Amino acid sequence: MQSSGTGQSFASPRRSRQDLVSAIVSGDRSAEAELVDWFARGLAIILSRIVKDHQTVEDLRQDSFRIAIERLRSGALRDPDALPGFMAMIARNVAIEHLRQRTPGALSATAPDPTGGPSQYHDLARKQNAAIVRKILNELPQPRDRELLYRFYIADEEKETICERFGLSALHFNRVLHRARERFRELFEKRRSGGGIVPPLDAPDR
Amino acid sequence: MDHGQIEATNLIDRYLTNRATPEECARFEEHFLDCPDCLSRLESTRGLIDGLKQQPPDTFQRRTWVGFMGWIAAAAVTTFAIFRPPPATPPPVTIPGPTLTARAGPVFTLATVRGAQADAPIVTVSGEFTLALDFEPAPGIKGFAVQVTSGTGEQLMSEVEHPLSASGTIGIGLRSQDLKPGLYRAVVVGKSVDGRELQRVIFPFRFQVP
Ligand SMILES: [Zn+2]
């Protein structure tokens, strides 16, 4: 599916993939900035799934953009429509190379950990996540739903095992997850639209 | 890749929790890099998972128990029915924290790769053995809690305070007679000085008898 390119997440209006790639090939610096603006958040998701440390994700994202821009300038991407796949591949390779260098001979992907480094911004964002989740957990009608979220997202149990344990249908399971995600998103967006990082909703962080 | 398919296959959850196949991951990455809607859902789901990880460890268990007791009390008052308590789960076995220098039996090193159950390394052993859990501690970690649970969630071993190892490897001692053949997970929770969870690494493995 193609996005319209005018969604809230991306700079708007945006050049087409063809125009953007051509502009980078011709050395247009504003096109390079547009590339970064377009892919920054997505690359952070890809990298942070493979590398757990927040600061390393930042470093690897810079590396990914540097490599991508060098390759684009040299005309390595023949089909501009393949730009997202091209960017994703570079980010994956950069992350894998990082892990390979870190543990010679033993390639290992680490579990995603959004903890990241000690930056103040990051710490505050994490406190907000914790506060929103506390609110959501308190809102859940059944203690079982809290346990379900824990088992799926934290204890890493399979959906089928959880459904069997609680006597739930797959549909009900999906509904609990969906509601929690949407509620989080709602509170998260509310806070973001209220001016970026703001103090947590309720009790101070533990 | 369309949104109906993404929703129906729980792809956002599976992607973020490393349950998706490499092919699914690649196709989804290509999609969400150009989809503001999926990107926003990925970010908020990641925030939800992060927020869940930061809750105190007893949040889920204690509240479940309180909820259950409340239900029992309410039901007893209104109906005077006789309830059979849920089957008791055996108390977790606490094993003193063995280290790699004081290990017994063979050592199995587990990498932190998660994914399909079939991918879990197979541990075939009888008698005592050591699992070496190899990973990189996140900055700020001062100690660990380690748990081993079965695929059905039964706790086999729980160690609340394991010191930080300089090498980033944690060794835990187990006895094969305490394990039934099947899938297990060793979970390492890294904690800060004030006991907050900063990191969680999961090592799946499949145990079988020789
Ligand atoms: Zn999408």
GROMACS .gro file of C-alpha atoms and ligand atoms in nm:
model
  417
    1MET     CA    1   0.000   0.000   0.000
    2GLN     CA    2   0.123   0.344  -0.080
    3SER     CA    3   0.068   0.628   0.157
    4SER     CA    4  -0.046   0.957   0.022
    5GLY     CA    5   0.270   1.119   0.147
    6THR     CA    6   0.069   1.391   0.310
    7GLY     CA    7   0.011   1.219   0.643
    8GLN     CA    8   0.094   1.394   0.966
    9SER     CA    9   0.409   1.190   1.011
   10PHE     CA   10   0.596   1.311   0.706
   11ALA     CA   11   0.694   1.651   0.580
   12SER     CA   12   0.434   1.775   0.343
   13PRO     CA   13   0.423   1.820   0.052
   14ARG     CA   14   0.684   1.567  -0.047
   15ARG     CA   15   0.854   1.502  -0.380
   16SER     CA   16   0.785   1.177  -0.559
   17ARG     CA   17   1.040   0.899  -0.515
   18GLN     CA   18   1.167   0.958  -0.869
   19ASP     CA   19   1.212   1.331  -0.815
   20LEU     CA   20   1.379   1.281  -0.481
   21VAL     CA   21   1.628   1.022  -0.609
   22SER     CA   22   1.707   1.233  -0.918
   23ALA     CA   23   1.763   1.541  -0.701
   24ILE     CA   24   2.003   1.349  -0.474
   25VAL     CA   25   2.194   1.218  -0.777
   26SER     CA   26   2.231   1.575  -0.898
   27GLY     CA   27   2.373   1.683  -0.560
   28ASP     CA   28   2.071   1.871  -0.425
   29ARG     CA   29   2.131   1.908  -0.046
   30SER     CA   30   1.768   1.989   0.028
   31ALA     CA   31   1.671   1.656  -0.124
   32GLU     CA   32   1.911   1.481   0.115
   33ALA     CA   33   1.747   1.660   0.408
   34GLU     CA   34   1.410   1.550   0.277
   35LEU     CA   35   1.529   1.191   0.262
   36VAL     CA   36   1.634   1.211   0.628
   37ASP     CA   37   1.306   1.371   0.727
   38TRP     CA   38   1.111   1.102   0.546
   39PHE     CA   39   1.289   0.797   0.681
   40ALA     CA   40   1.423   0.899   1.024
   41ARG     CA   41   1.139   0.755   1.235
   42GLY     CA   42   1.107   0.437   1.032
   43LEU     CA   43   1.478   0.361   1.044
   44ALA     CA   44   1.471   0.410   1.422
   45ILE     CA   45   1.204   0.141   1.444
   46ILE     CA   46   1.402  -0.100   1.227
   47LEU     CA   47   1.727  -0.041   1.414
   48SER     CA   48   1.582  -0.051   1.764
   49ARG     CA   49   1.433  -0.392   1.695
   50ILE     CA   50   1.782  -0.526   1.640
   51VAL     CA   51   1.997  -0.309   1.866
   52LYS     CA   52   1.885  -0.234   2.218
   53ASP     CA   53   2.087   0.069   2.315
   54HIS     CA   54   1.926   0.404   2.235
   55GLN     CA   55   2.252   0.586   2.167
   56THR     CA   56   2.374   0.307   1.937
   57VAL     CA   57   2.046   0.329   1.744
   58GLU     CA   58   2.114   0.699   1.693
   59ASP     CA   59   2.467   0.630   1.572
   60LEU     CA   60   2.357   0.353   1.339
   61ARG     CA   61   2.083   0.570   1.197
   62GLN     CA   62   2.343   0.833   1.106
   63ASP     CA   63   2.557   0.562   0.946
   64SER     CA   64   2.258   0.434   0.749
   65PHE     CA   65   2.182   0.777   0.607
   66ARG     CA   66   2.546   0.838   0.522
   67ILE     CA   67   2.567   0.509   0.331
   68ALA     CA   68   2.230   0.561   0.163
   69ILE     CA   69   2.318   0.911   0.041
   70GLU     CA   70   2.657   0.795  -0.089
   71ARG     CA   71   2.495   0.510  -0.279
   72LEU     CA   72   2.213   0.724  -0.413
   73ARG     CA   73   2.456   0.990  -0.532
   74SER     CA   74   2.651   0.722  -0.718
   75GLY     CA   75   2.333   0.607  -0.891
   76ALA     CA   76   2.322   0.267  -0.719
   77LEU     CA   77   1.942   0.269  -0.702
   78ARG     CA   78   1.815   0.205  -1.054
   79ASP     CA   79   1.445   0.185  -0.964
   80PRO     CA   80   1.338   0.482  -0.746
   81ASP     CA   81   1.014   0.300  -0.659
   82ALA     CA   82   1.227   0.061  -0.455
   83LEU     CA   83   1.351   0.344  -0.230
   84PRO     CA   84   1.181   0.225   0.095
   85GLY     CA   85   1.311  -0.130   0.046
   86PHE     CA   86   1.655   0.011  -0.030
   87MET     CA   87   1.656   0.217   0.290
   88ALA     CA   88   1.528  -0.073   0.502
   89MET     CA   89   1.796  -0.303   0.364
   90ILE     CA   90   2.073  -0.055   0.442
   91ALA     CA   91   1.949  -0.010   0.801
   92ARG     CA   92   1.926  -0.387   0.856
   93ASN     CA   93   2.274  -0.441   0.717
   94VAL     CA   94   2.421  -0.162   0.928
   95ALA     CA   95   2.266  -0.311   1.244
   96ILE     CA   96   2.376  -0.664   1.160
   97GLU     CA   97   2.728  -0.545   1.084
   98HIS     CA   98   2.734  -0.368   1.420
   99LEU     CA   99   2.636  -0.689   1.600
  100ARG     CA  100   2.885  -0.894   1.402
  101GLN     CA  101   3.168  -0.664   1.501
  102ARG     CA  102   3.059  -0.672   1.862
  103THR     CA  103   3.042  -1.051   1.895
  104PRO     CA  104   3.286  -1.206   1.648
  105GLY     CA  105   3.167  -1.531   1.502
  106ALA     CA  106   2.835  -1.525   1.685
  107LEU     CA  107   2.568  -1.319   1.520
  108SER     CA  108   2.300  -1.252   1.774
  109ALA     CA  109   1.996  -1.035   1.758
  110THR     CA  110   1.904  -0.880   2.087
  111ALA     CA  111   1.555  -0.852   2.219
  112PRO     CA  112   1.407  -0.511   2.151
  113ASP     CA  113   1.452  -0.281   2.441
  114PRO     CA  114   1.323   0.070   2.406
  115THR     CA  115   1.512   0.166   2.720
  116GLY     CA  116   1.796   0.318   2.527
  117GLY     CA  117   2.050   0.551   2.671
  118PRO     CA  118   2.047   0.804   2.945
  119SER     CA  119   1.938   1.113   2.751
  120GLN     CA  120   1.698   1.333   2.944
  121TYR     CA  121   1.449   1.348   2.661
  122HIS     CA  122   1.447   0.974   2.636
  123ASP     CA  123   1.409   0.931   3.011
  124LEU     CA  124   1.114   1.166   3.019
  125ALA     CA  125   0.948   0.991   2.726
  126ARG     CA  126   0.988   0.661   2.908
  127LYS     CA  127   0.836   0.801   3.226
  128GLN     CA  128   0.539   0.912   3.020
  129ASN     CA  129   0.503   0.568   2.867
  130ALA     CA  130   0.503   0.416   3.215
  131ALA     CA  131   0.244   0.665   3.341
  132ILE     CA  132   0.012   0.606   3.046
  133VAL     CA  133   0.039   0.230   3.087
  134ARG     CA  134  -0.038   0.257   3.460
  135LYS     CA  135  -0.352   0.446   3.371
  136ILE     CA  136  -0.452   0.188   3.108
  137LEU     CA  137  -0.389  -0.102   3.347
  138ASN     CA  138  -0.609   0.065   3.606
  139GLU     CA  139  -0.884   0.108   3.350
  140LEU     CA  140  -0.890  -0.253   3.239
  141PRO     CA  141  -1.217  -0.413   3.345
  142GLN     CA  142  -1.068  -0.751   3.428
  143PRO     CA  143  -0.745  -0.841   3.611
  144ARG     CA  144  -0.715  -1.119   3.358
  145ASP     CA  145  -0.663  -0.863   3.080
  146ARG     CA  146  -0.366  -0.717   3.266
  147GLU     CA  147  -0.216  -1.060   3.296
  148LEU     CA  148  -0.283  -1.126   2.929
  149LEU     CA  149  -0.089  -0.815   2.828
  150TYR     CA  150   0.194  -0.916   3.056
  151ARG     CA  151   0.212  -1.269   2.925
  152PHE     CA  152   0.206  -1.167   2.560
  153TYR     CA  153   0.428  -0.860   2.557
  154ILE     CA  154   0.664  -0.923   2.847
  155ALA     CA  155   0.675  -1.293   2.930
  156ASP     CA  156   0.685  -1.370   2.558
  157GLU     CA  157   0.422  -1.642   2.572
  158GLU     CA  158   0.254  -1.747   2.252
  159LYS     CA  159  -0.097  -1.630   2.178
  160GLU     CA  160  -0.228  -1.988   2.155
  161THR     CA  161  -0.088  -2.078   2.498
  162ILE     CA  162  -0.245  -1.771   2.656
  163CYS     CA  163  -0.583  -1.831   2.493
  164GLU     CA  164  -0.581  -2.189   2.614
  165ARG     CA  165  -0.486  -2.088   2.968
  166PHE     CA  166  -0.763  -1.831   3.000
  167GLY     CA  167  -1.018  -2.012   2.785
  168LEU     CA  168  -1.031  -1.724   2.539
  169SER     CA  169  -1.103  -1.717   2.169
  170ALA     CA  170  -0.843  -1.567   1.936
  171LEU     CA  171  -1.093  -1.294   1.863
  172HIS     CA  172  -1.123  -1.195   2.228
  173PHE     CA  173  -0.747  -1.202   2.267
  174ASN     CA  174  -0.706  -0.970   1.969
  175ARG     CA  175  -0.970  -0.740   2.109
  176VAL     CA  176  -0.790  -0.698   2.443
  177LEU     CA  177  -0.464  -0.621   2.267
  178HIS     CA  178  -0.631  -0.389   2.020
  179ARG     CA  179  -0.810  -0.194   2.294
  180ALA     CA  180  -0.491  -0.151   2.497
  181ARG     CA  181  -0.294  -0.037   2.192
  182GLU     CA  182  -0.559   0.207   2.079
  183ARG     CA  183  -0.603   0.350   2.429
  184PHE     CA  184  -0.231   0.396   2.459
  185ARG     CA  185  -0.220   0.563   2.120
  186GLU     CA  186  -0.504   0.796   2.215
  187LEU     CA  187  -0.336   0.907   2.540
  188PHE     CA  188   0.001   0.922   2.370
  189GLU     CA  189  -0.129   1.146   2.090
  190LYS     CA  190  -0.321   1.358   2.338
  191ARG     CA  191  -0.004   1.424   2.525
  192ARG     CA  192   0.198   1.485   2.212
  193SER     CA  193  -0.055   1.731   2.074
  194GLY     CA  194  -0.047   1.904   2.409
  195GLY     CA  195   0.303   2.023   2.331
  196GLY     CA  196   0.549   1.739   2.294
  197ILE     CA  197   0.702   1.608   2.609
  198VAL     CA  198   0.497   1.713   2.908
  199PRO     CA  199   0.496   1.594   3.269
  200PRO     CA  200   0.343   1.250   3.333
  201LEU     CA  201  -0.033   1.223   3.378
  202ASP     CA  202  -0.057   1.088   3.726
  203ALA     CA  203   0.161   0.969   4.008
  204PRO     CA  204   0.532   1.048   4.003
  205ASP     CA  205   0.753   0.782   3.862
  206ARG     CA  206   0.846   0.503   4.100
  207MET     CA  207   0.071  -0.557   0.184
  208ASP     CA  208  -0.259  -0.407   0.296
  209HIS     CA  209  -0.388  -0.294   0.632
  210GLY     CA  210  -0.650  -0.568   0.656
  211GLN     CA  211  -0.375  -0.825   0.632
  212ILE     CA  212  -0.153  -0.639   0.879
  213GLU     CA  213  -0.437  -0.627   1.132
  214ALA     CA  214  -0.553  -0.985   1.076
  215THR     CA  215  -0.206  -1.129   1.128
  216ASN     CA  216  -0.120  -0.907   1.431
  217LEU     CA  217   0.183  -0.805   1.229
  218ILE     CA  218   0.266  -0.492   1.430
  219ASP     CA  219   0.278  -0.689   1.755
  220ARG     CA  220   0.461  -0.979   1.598
  221TYR     CA  221   0.714  -0.751   1.434
  222LEU     CA  222   0.796  -0.566   1.755
  223THR     CA  223   0.817  -0.881   1.965
  224ASN     CA  224   1.034  -1.068   1.712
  225ARG     CA  225   0.764  -1.319   1.630
  226ALA     CA  226   0.744  -1.235   1.259
  227THR     CA  227   0.947  -1.427   1.003
  228PRO     CA  228   1.241  -1.250   0.835
  229GLU     CA  229   1.043  -1.237   0.509
  230GLU     CA  230   0.744  -1.077   0.682
  231CYS     CA  231   0.977  -0.828   0.851
  232ALA     CA  232   1.139  -0.724   0.523
  233ARG     CA  233   0.805  -0.677   0.347
  234PHE     CA  234   0.657  -0.490   0.639
  235GLU     CA  235   0.958  -0.258   0.671
  236GLU     CA  236   0.930  -0.169   0.307
  237HIS     CA  237   0.566  -0.086   0.369
  238PHE     CA  238   0.583   0.111   0.693
  239LEU     CA  239   0.873   0.329   0.581
  240ASP     CA  240   0.619   0.491   0.353
  241CYS     CA  241   0.306   0.454   0.566
  242PRO     CA  242   0.247   0.720   0.835
  243ASP     CA  243  -0.038   0.518   0.981
  244CYS     CA  244   0.165   0.201   1.041
  245LEU     CA  245   0.460   0.404   1.163
  246SER     CA  246   0.243   0.576   1.419
  247ARG     CA  247   0.097   0.240   1.531
  248LEU     CA  248   0.443   0.091   1.560
  249GLU     CA  249   0.563   0.380   1.773
  250SER     CA  250   0.266   0.371   2.005
  251THR     CA  251   0.277  -0.010   2.041
  252ARG     CA  252   0.646   0.016   2.119
  253GLY     CA  253   0.558   0.277   2.382
  254LEU     CA  254   0.296   0.042   2.527
  255ILE     CA  255   0.547  -0.241   2.553
  256ASP     CA  256   0.802  -0.008   2.706
  257GLY     CA  257   0.546   0.118   2.958
  258LEU     CA  258   0.449  -0.239   3.050
  259LYS     CA  259   0.813  -0.329   3.105
  260GLN     CA  260   0.854  -0.041   3.346
  261GLN     CA  261   0.572  -0.146   3.577
  262PRO     CA  262   0.690  -0.292   3.908
  263PRO     CA  263   0.728  -0.671   3.882
  264ASP     CA  264   0.438  -0.740   4.118
  265THR     CA  265   0.188  -0.524   3.927
  266PHE     CA  266   0.040  -0.806   3.728
  267GLN     CA  267   0.057  -1.093   3.972
  268ARG     CA  268  -0.061  -0.910   4.281
  269ARG     CA  269  -0.352  -0.742   4.113
  270THR     CA  270  -0.461  -1.066   3.957
  271TRP     CA  271  -0.462  -1.228   4.299
  272VAL     CA  272  -0.645  -0.939   4.462
  273GLY     CA  273  -0.900  -0.949   4.183
  274PHE     CA  274  -0.946  -1.319   4.230
  275MET     CA  275  -0.989  -1.284   4.608
  276GLY     CA  276  -1.236  -1.004   4.558
  277TRP     CA  277  -1.433  -1.221   4.325
  278ILE     CA  278  -1.428  -1.511   4.572
  279ALA     CA  279  -1.545  -1.286   4.855
  280ALA     CA  280  -1.825  -1.134   4.651
  281ALA     CA  281  -1.938  -1.469   4.522
  282ALA     CA  282  -1.929  -1.626   4.869
  283VAL     CA  283  -2.139  -1.350   5.016
  284THR     CA  284  -2.400  -1.361   4.744
  285THR     CA  285  -2.436  -1.730   4.681
  286PHE     CA  286  -2.270  -1.919   4.969
  287ALA     CA  287  -2.149  -2.157   4.710
  288ILE     CA  288  -1.851  -2.377   4.778
  289PHE     CA  289  -1.563  -2.293   4.554
  290ARG     CA  290  -1.280  -2.511   4.462
  291PRO     CA  291  -0.964  -2.301   4.453
  292PRO     CA  292  -0.773  -2.300   4.128
  293PRO     CA  293  -0.509  -2.571   4.098
  294ALA     CA  294  -0.214  -2.464   4.307
  295THR     CA  295   0.098  -2.388   4.111
  296PRO     CA  296   0.404  -2.533   4.279
  297PRO     CA  297   0.611  -2.272   4.460
  298PRO     CA  298   0.905  -2.153   4.255
  299VAL     CA  299   1.232  -2.323   4.332
  300THR     CA  300   1.497  -2.074   4.428
  301ILE     CA  301   1.841  -2.186   4.338
  302PRO     CA  302   2.138  -1.994   4.481
  303GLY     CA  303   2.312  -1.809   4.202
  304PRO     CA  304   2.580  -2.038   4.067
  305THR     CA  305   2.845  -1.869   3.859
  306LEU     CA  306   3.039  -1.993   3.563
  307THR     CA  307   3.339  -2.048   3.786
  308ALA     CA  308   3.142  -2.280   4.012
  309ARG     CA  309   2.947  -2.470   3.753
  310ALA     CA  310   2.851  -2.829   3.747
  311GLY     CA  311   2.812  -3.044   3.439
  312PRO     CA  312   2.814  -2.927   3.078
  313VAL     CA  313   2.763  -2.566   2.976
  314PHE     CA  314   2.515  -2.459   2.709
  315THR     CA  315   2.557  -2.108   2.576
  316LEU     CA  316   2.236  -1.942   2.465
  317ALA     CA  317   2.232  -1.650   2.226
  318THR     CA  318   1.961  -1.389   2.249
  319VAL     CA  319   1.785  -1.479   1.926
  320ARG     CA  320   1.412  -1.498   1.957
  321GLY     CA  321   1.157  -1.622   1.711
  322ALA     CA  322   0.975  -1.937   1.619
  323GLN     CA  323   0.987  -2.217   1.872
  324ALA     CA  324   1.163  -2.439   1.623
  325ASP     CA  325   1.453  -2.196   1.627
  326ALA     CA  326   1.512  -2.237   2.000
  327PRO     CA  327   1.842  -2.417   2.063
  328ILE     CA  328   1.803  -2.771   2.189
  329VAL     CA  329   1.957  -2.864   2.521
  330THR     CA  330   2.004  -3.239   2.550
  331VAL     CA  331   2.151  -3.342   2.882
  332SER     CA  332   2.107  -3.555   3.192
  333GLY     CA  333   2.216  -3.453   3.540
  334GLU     CA  334   2.329  -3.106   3.637
  335PHE     CA  335   2.410  -2.849   3.375
  336THR     CA  336   2.471  -2.479   3.330
  337LEU     CA  337   2.305  -2.238   3.094
  338ALA     CA  338   2.537  -1.953   2.997
  339LEU     CA  339   2.323  -1.656   2.901
  340ASP     CA  340   2.534  -1.431   2.684
  341PHE     CA  341   2.427  -1.074   2.617
  342GLU     CA  342   2.537  -0.716   2.651
  343PRO     CA  343   2.413  -0.541   2.969
  344ALA     CA  344   2.247  -0.206   2.902
  345PRO     CA  345   2.404   0.105   3.054
  346GLY     CA  346   2.310   0.168   3.416
  347ILE     CA  347   2.246  -0.197   3.507
  348LYS     CA  348   2.356  -0.287   3.859
  349GLY     CA  349   2.216  -0.636   3.895
  350PHE     CA  350   1.981  -0.892   3.747
  351ALA     CA  351   1.682  -1.104   3.826
  352VAL     CA  352   1.677  -1.437   3.645
  353GLN     CA  353   1.381  -1.667   3.586
  354VAL     CA  354   1.331  -1.990   3.400
  355THR     CA  355   0.975  -2.070   3.298
  356SER     CA  356   0.820  -2.344   3.092
  357GLY     CA  357   0.626  -2.276   2.772
  358THR     CA  358   0.304  -2.293   2.975
  359GLY     CA  359   0.427  -2.029   3.216
  360GLU     CA  360   0.524  -2.247   3.513
  361GLN     CA  361   0.815  -2.107   3.700
  362LEU     CA  362   1.101  -2.348   3.735
  363MET     CA  363   1.360  -2.121   3.886
  364SER     CA  364   1.362  -1.768   4.014
  365GLU     CA  365   1.659  -1.576   4.135
  366VAL     CA  366   1.584  -1.221   4.239
  367GLU     CA  367   1.935  -1.090   4.283
  368HIS     CA  368   2.210  -1.196   4.054
  369PRO     CA  369   2.517  -0.973   4.057
  370LEU     CA  370   2.636  -0.801   3.742
  371SER     CA  371   2.895  -1.008   3.565
  372ALA     CA  372   3.184  -0.825   3.407
  373SER     CA  373   3.170  -1.042   3.096
  374GLY     CA  374   2.798  -0.989   3.039
  375THR     CA  375   2.743  -1.363   3.077
  376ILE     CA  376   2.515  -1.505   3.343
  377GLY     CA  377   2.548  -1.867   3.440
  378ILE     CA  378   2.255  -2.052   3.594
  379GLY     CA  379   2.264  -2.404   3.724
  380LEU     CA  380   1.978  -2.646   3.655
  381ARG     CA  381   1.910  -3.016   3.706
  382SER     CA  382   1.766  -3.214   3.419
  383GLN     CA  383   1.541  -3.408   3.659
  384ASP     CA  384   1.354  -3.082   3.733
  385LEU     CA  385   1.265  -3.034   3.366
  386LYS     CA  386   1.015  -3.208   3.143
  387PRO     CA  387   1.097  -3.221   2.773
  388GLY     CA  388   0.964  -2.909   2.604
  389LEU     CA  389   1.009  -2.540   2.544
  390TYR     CA  390   1.150  -2.314   2.816
  391ARG     CA  391   1.252  -1.953   2.849
  392ALA     CA  392   1.526  -1.808   3.060
  393VAL     CA  393   1.446  -1.443   3.126
  394VAL     CA  394   1.707  -1.198   3.249
  395VAL     CA  395   1.584  -0.868   3.388
  396GLY     CA  396   1.849  -0.601   3.432
  397LYS     CA  397   1.786  -0.356   3.716
  398SER     CA  398   1.913  -0.016   3.819
  399VAL     CA  399   2.044   0.069   4.167
  400ASP     CA  400   1.694   0.157   4.281
  401GLY     CA  401   1.550  -0.168   4.146
  402ARG     CA  402   1.390  -0.032   3.829
  403GLU     CA  403   1.381  -0.261   3.527
  404LEU     CA  404   1.612  -0.130   3.256
  405GLN     CA  405   1.652  -0.431   3.033
  406ARG     CA  406   1.486  -0.762   2.962
  407VAL     CA  407   1.646  -1.035   2.756
  408ILE     CA  408   1.470  -1.359   2.675
  409PHE     CA  409   1.651  -1.681   2.589
  410PRO     CA  410   1.424  -1.956   2.458
  411PHE     CA  411   1.553  -2.313   2.462
  412ARG     CA  412   1.409  -2.655   2.411
  413PHE     CA  413   1.497  -2.924   2.664
  414GLN     CA  414   1.505  -3.288   2.575
  415VAL     CA  415   1.642  -3.595   2.747
  416PRO     CA  416   1.926  -3.780   2.574
  417ZN      ZN  417   0.046   0.084   0.665
   0.00000   0.00000   0.00000
